[in-house]
Tab-separated table of C-alpha atoms in Angstrom:
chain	number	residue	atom	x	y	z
J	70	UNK	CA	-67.264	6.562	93.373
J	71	UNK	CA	-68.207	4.355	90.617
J	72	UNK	CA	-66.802	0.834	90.734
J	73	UNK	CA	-66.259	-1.612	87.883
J	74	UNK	CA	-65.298	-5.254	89.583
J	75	UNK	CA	-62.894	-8.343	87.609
J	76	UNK	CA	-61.314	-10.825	88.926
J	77	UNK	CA	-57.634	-10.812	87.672
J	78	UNK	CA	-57.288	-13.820	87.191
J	79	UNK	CA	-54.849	-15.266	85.611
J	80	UNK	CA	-58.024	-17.360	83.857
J	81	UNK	CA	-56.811	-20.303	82.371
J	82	UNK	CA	-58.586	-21.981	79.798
J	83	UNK	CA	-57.824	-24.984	77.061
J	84	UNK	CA	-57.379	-24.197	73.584
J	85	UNK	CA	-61.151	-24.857	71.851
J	86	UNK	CA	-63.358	-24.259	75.074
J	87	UNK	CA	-65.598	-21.250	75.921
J	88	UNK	CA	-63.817	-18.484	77.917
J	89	UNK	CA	-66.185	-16.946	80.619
J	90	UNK	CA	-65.055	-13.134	81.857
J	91	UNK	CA	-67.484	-11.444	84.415
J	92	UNK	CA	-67.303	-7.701	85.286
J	93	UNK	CA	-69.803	-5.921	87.968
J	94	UNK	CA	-70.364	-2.401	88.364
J	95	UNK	CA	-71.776	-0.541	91.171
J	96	UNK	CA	-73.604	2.358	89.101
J	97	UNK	CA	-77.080	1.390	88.391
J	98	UNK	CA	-77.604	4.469	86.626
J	99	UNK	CA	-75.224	3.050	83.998
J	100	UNK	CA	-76.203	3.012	80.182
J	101	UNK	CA	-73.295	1.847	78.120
J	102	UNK	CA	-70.680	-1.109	78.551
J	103	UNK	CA	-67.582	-1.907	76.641
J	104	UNK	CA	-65.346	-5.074	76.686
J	105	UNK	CA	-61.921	-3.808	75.581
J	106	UNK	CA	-58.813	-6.786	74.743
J	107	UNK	CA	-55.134	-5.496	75.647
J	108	UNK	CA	-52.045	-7.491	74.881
J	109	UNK	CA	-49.250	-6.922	76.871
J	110	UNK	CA	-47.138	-3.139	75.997
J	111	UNK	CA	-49.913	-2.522	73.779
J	112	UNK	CA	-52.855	-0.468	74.179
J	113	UNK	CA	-56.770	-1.680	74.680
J	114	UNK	CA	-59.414	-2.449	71.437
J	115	UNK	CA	-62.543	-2.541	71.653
J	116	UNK	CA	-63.981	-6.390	70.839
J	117	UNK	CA	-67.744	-5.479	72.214
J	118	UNK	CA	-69.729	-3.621	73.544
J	119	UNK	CA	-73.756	-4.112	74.713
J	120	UNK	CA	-76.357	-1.298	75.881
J	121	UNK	CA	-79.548	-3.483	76.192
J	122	UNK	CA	-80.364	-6.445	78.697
J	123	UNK	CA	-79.859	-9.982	77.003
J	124	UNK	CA	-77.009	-11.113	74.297
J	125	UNK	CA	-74.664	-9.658	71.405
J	126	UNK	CA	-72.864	-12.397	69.738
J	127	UNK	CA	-70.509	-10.979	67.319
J	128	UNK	CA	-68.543	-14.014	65.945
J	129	UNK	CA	-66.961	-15.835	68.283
J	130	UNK	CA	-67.844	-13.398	71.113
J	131	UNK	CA	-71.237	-12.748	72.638
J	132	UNK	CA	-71.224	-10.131	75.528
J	133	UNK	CA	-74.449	-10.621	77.775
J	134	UNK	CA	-76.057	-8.026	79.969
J	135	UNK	CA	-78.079	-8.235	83.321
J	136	UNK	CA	-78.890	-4.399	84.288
J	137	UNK	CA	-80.614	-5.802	87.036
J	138	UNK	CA	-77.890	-7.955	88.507
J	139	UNK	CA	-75.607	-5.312	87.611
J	140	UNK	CA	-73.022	-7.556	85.916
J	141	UNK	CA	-71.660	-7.771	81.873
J	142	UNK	CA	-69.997	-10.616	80.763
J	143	UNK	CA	-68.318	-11.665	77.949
J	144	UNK	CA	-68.131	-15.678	76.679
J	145	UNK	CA	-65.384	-16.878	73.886
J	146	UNK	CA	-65.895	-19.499	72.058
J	147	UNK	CA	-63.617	-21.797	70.390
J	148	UNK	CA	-60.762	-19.796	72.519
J	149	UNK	CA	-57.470	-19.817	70.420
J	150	UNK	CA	-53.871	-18.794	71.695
J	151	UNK	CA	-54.110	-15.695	70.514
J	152	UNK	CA	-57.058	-15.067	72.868
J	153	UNK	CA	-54.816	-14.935	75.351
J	154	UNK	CA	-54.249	-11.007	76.457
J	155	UNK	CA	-55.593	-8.558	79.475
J	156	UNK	CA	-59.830	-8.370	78.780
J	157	UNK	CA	-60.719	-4.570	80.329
J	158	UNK	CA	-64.534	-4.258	81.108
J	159	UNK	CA	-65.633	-0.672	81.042
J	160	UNK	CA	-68.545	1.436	81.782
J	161	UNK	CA	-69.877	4.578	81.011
J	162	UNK	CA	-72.203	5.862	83.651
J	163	UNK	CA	-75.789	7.594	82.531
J	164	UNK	CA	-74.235	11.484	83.162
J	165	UNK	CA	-71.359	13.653	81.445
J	166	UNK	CA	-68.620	11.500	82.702
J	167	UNK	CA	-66.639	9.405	80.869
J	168	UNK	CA	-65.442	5.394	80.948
J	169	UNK	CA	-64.684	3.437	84.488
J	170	UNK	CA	-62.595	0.587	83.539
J	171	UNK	CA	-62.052	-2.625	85.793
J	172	UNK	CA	-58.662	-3.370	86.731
J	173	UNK	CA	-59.094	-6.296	83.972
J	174	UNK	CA	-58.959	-10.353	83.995
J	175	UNK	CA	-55.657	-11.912	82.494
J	176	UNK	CA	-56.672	-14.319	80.167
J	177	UNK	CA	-54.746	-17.850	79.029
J	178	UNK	CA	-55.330	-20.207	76.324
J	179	UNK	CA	-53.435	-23.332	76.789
J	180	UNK	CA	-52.435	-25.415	73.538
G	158	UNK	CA	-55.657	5.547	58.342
G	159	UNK	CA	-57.640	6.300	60.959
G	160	UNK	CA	-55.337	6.777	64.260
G	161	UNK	CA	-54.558	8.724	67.428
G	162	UNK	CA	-51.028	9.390	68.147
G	163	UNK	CA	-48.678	10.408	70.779
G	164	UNK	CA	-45.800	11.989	71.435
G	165	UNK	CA	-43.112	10.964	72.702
G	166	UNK	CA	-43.724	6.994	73.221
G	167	UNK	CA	-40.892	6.888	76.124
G	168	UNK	CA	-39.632	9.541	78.077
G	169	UNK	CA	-37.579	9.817	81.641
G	170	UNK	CA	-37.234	13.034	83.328
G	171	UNK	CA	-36.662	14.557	86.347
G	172	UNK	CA	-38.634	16.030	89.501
G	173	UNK	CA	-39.932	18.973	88.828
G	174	UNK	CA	-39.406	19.568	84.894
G	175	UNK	CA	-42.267	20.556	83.231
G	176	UNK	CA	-43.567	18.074	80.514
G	177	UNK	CA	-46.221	17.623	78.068
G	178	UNK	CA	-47.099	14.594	76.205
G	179	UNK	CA	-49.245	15.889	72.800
G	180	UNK	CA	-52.094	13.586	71.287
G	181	UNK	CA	-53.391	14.543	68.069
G	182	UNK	CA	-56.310	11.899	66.501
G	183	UNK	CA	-57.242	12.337	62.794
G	184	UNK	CA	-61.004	10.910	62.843
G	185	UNK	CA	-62.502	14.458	63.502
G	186	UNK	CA	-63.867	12.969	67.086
G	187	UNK	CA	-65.248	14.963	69.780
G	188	UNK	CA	-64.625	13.236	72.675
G	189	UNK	CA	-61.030	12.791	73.675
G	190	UNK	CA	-59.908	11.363	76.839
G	191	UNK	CA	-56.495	10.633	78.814
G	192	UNK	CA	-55.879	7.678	81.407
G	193	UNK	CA	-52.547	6.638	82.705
G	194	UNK	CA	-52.394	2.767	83.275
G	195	UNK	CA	-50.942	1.333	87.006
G	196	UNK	CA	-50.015	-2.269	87.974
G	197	UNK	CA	-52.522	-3.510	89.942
G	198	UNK	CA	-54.549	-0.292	89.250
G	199	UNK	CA	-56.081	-0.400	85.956
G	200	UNK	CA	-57.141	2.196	83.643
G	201	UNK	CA	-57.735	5.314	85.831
G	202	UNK	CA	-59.595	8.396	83.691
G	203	UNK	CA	-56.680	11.767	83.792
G	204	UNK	CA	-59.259	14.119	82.225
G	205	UNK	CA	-61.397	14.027	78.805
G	206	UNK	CA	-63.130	16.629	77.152
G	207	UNK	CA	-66.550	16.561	75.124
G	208	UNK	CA	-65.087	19.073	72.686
G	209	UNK	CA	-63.136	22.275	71.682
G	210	UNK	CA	-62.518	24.496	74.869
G	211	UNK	CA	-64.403	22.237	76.991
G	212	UNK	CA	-62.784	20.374	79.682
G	213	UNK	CA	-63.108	18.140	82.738
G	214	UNK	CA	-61.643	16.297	85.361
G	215	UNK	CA	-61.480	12.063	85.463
G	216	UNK	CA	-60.916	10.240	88.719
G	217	UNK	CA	-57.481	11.253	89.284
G	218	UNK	CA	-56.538	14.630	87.516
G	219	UNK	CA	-54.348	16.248	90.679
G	220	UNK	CA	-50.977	17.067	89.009
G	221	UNK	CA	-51.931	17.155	85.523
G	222	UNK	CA	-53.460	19.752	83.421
G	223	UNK	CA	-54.724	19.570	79.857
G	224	UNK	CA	-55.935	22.282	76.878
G	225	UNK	CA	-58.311	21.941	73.745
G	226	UNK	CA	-57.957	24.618	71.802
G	227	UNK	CA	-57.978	22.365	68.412
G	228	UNK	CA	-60.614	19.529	67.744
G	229	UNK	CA	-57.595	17.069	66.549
G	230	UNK	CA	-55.066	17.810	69.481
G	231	UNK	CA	-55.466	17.146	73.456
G	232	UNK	CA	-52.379	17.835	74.928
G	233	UNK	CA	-50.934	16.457	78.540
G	234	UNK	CA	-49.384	18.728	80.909
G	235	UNK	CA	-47.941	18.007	84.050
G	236	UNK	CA	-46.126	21.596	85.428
G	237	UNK	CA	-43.861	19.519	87.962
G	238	UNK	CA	-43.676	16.013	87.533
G	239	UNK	CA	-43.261	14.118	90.510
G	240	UNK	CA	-42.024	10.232	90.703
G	241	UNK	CA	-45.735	9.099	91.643
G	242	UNK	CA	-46.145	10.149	88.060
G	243	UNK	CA	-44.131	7.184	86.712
G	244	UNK	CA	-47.013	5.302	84.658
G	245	UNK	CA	-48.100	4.220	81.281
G	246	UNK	CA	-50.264	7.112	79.492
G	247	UNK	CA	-53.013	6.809	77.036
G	248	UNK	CA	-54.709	9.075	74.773
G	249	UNK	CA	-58.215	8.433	73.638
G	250	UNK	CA	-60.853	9.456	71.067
G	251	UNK	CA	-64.458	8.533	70.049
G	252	UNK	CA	-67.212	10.504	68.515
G	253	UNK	CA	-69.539	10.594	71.173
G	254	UNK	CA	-68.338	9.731	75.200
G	255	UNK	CA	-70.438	6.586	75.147
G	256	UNK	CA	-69.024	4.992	72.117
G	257	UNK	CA	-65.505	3.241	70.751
G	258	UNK	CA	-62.923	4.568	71.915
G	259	UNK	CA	-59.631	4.533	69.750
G	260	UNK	CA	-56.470	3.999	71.594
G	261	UNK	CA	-53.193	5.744	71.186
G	262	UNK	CA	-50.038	3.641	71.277
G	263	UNK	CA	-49.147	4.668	74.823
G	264	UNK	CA	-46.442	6.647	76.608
G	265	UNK	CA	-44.224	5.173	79.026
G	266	UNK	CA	-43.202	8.333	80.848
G	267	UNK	CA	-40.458	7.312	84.355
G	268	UNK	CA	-39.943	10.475	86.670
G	269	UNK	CA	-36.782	10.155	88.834
């Protein structure tokens, strides 16, 4: 059974700082990994997502991979209120299967 | 505009009475997917399927049955709902399994 780990949180961080999310996984065998944003009654979108070892910055977000380590994270910078929302790591493993989402990390920005 | 959509958004039934919730996406993906959505449970995969007539089962597809007989439409079945049922459902599309996945807006189905 393929496990994607968050803490839920709730994370909370003060408006302008960097927002740190981690997510482990348990399949080594896994190839892509997604970092999906869901505000409350709404449904997830996709803000990142990494295959290779290192850094993607993509404005104010940079996801970082560690295949070895097994874990994805995802920094925001310069964190604004509207920041604040349910951040769903997922993985897709390296066979025909689909995504394994973690149970997600409840994000807040404080003015 | 690019979108996947459901059908109905909210709907409360009884034990027993068969359902379906439809999902149609107009991106001309291959990959479509359905998860229903649990407190304290995350998003757990239903079933998805890699294209027309080709189907397969997620982490938790007792209870639930799906077709794929049209590229643009992945309906939900569930023959005799049951109140362990009760859950947020999404429907969801991408182009290839391992890429962005688009989001429907959700169904909020309660079985009594």
């Amino acid at each position: 059974q393929k496990e994607v780990e968050q803490n839920s949180g709730p994370l909370s961080v003060p408006e302008g700082a960097i927002a740190s999310l981690n997510c482990t996984y348990s399949d080594r065998g896994s190839q892509s990994f997604f970092w999906y944003r869901q505000y409350s009654g709404k449904s997830p979108e996709l803000i990142m997502f990494i295959y290779s070892n290192g850094d993607k910055e993509d404005g104010r977000f940079t996801a970082q991979l560690n295949k070895a380590s097994q874990y994805v994270s995802l920094l925001i910078r310069d964190s604004q209120p509207s920041d604040s929302a349910t951040y769903l790591c997922a993985v897709r493993g390296g066979g025909a299967d689909g995504l394994t989402f973690g149970k997600g990390t409840h994000l807040i920005i404080q003015p | 505009e690019a979108q996947v959509t459901q059908n109905p958004r909210y709907l409360i039934t009884v034990t027993g009475k068969k359902l379906t919730v439809t999902c149609s996406q107009n991106m001309n993906h291959e990959y479509m997917s359905w998860y229903r959505q649990d407190p304290g449970l995350g998003l757990r995969q239903i079933y998805y399927s890699m294209n027309v007539e080709v189907t397969d089962k997620g982490d938790v597809p007792e209870g639930y049955k799906v077709s794929r007989k049209e590229k643009r439409n992945f309906p939900l079945i569930l023959e005799s709902p049951s109140p362990n049922q009760t859950s947020l459902y999404f429907c969801a599309s991408s182009s290839d399994r391992g890429y962005e996945q688009y989001f429907g807006p959700g169904t909020r189905l309660t079985v009594t």
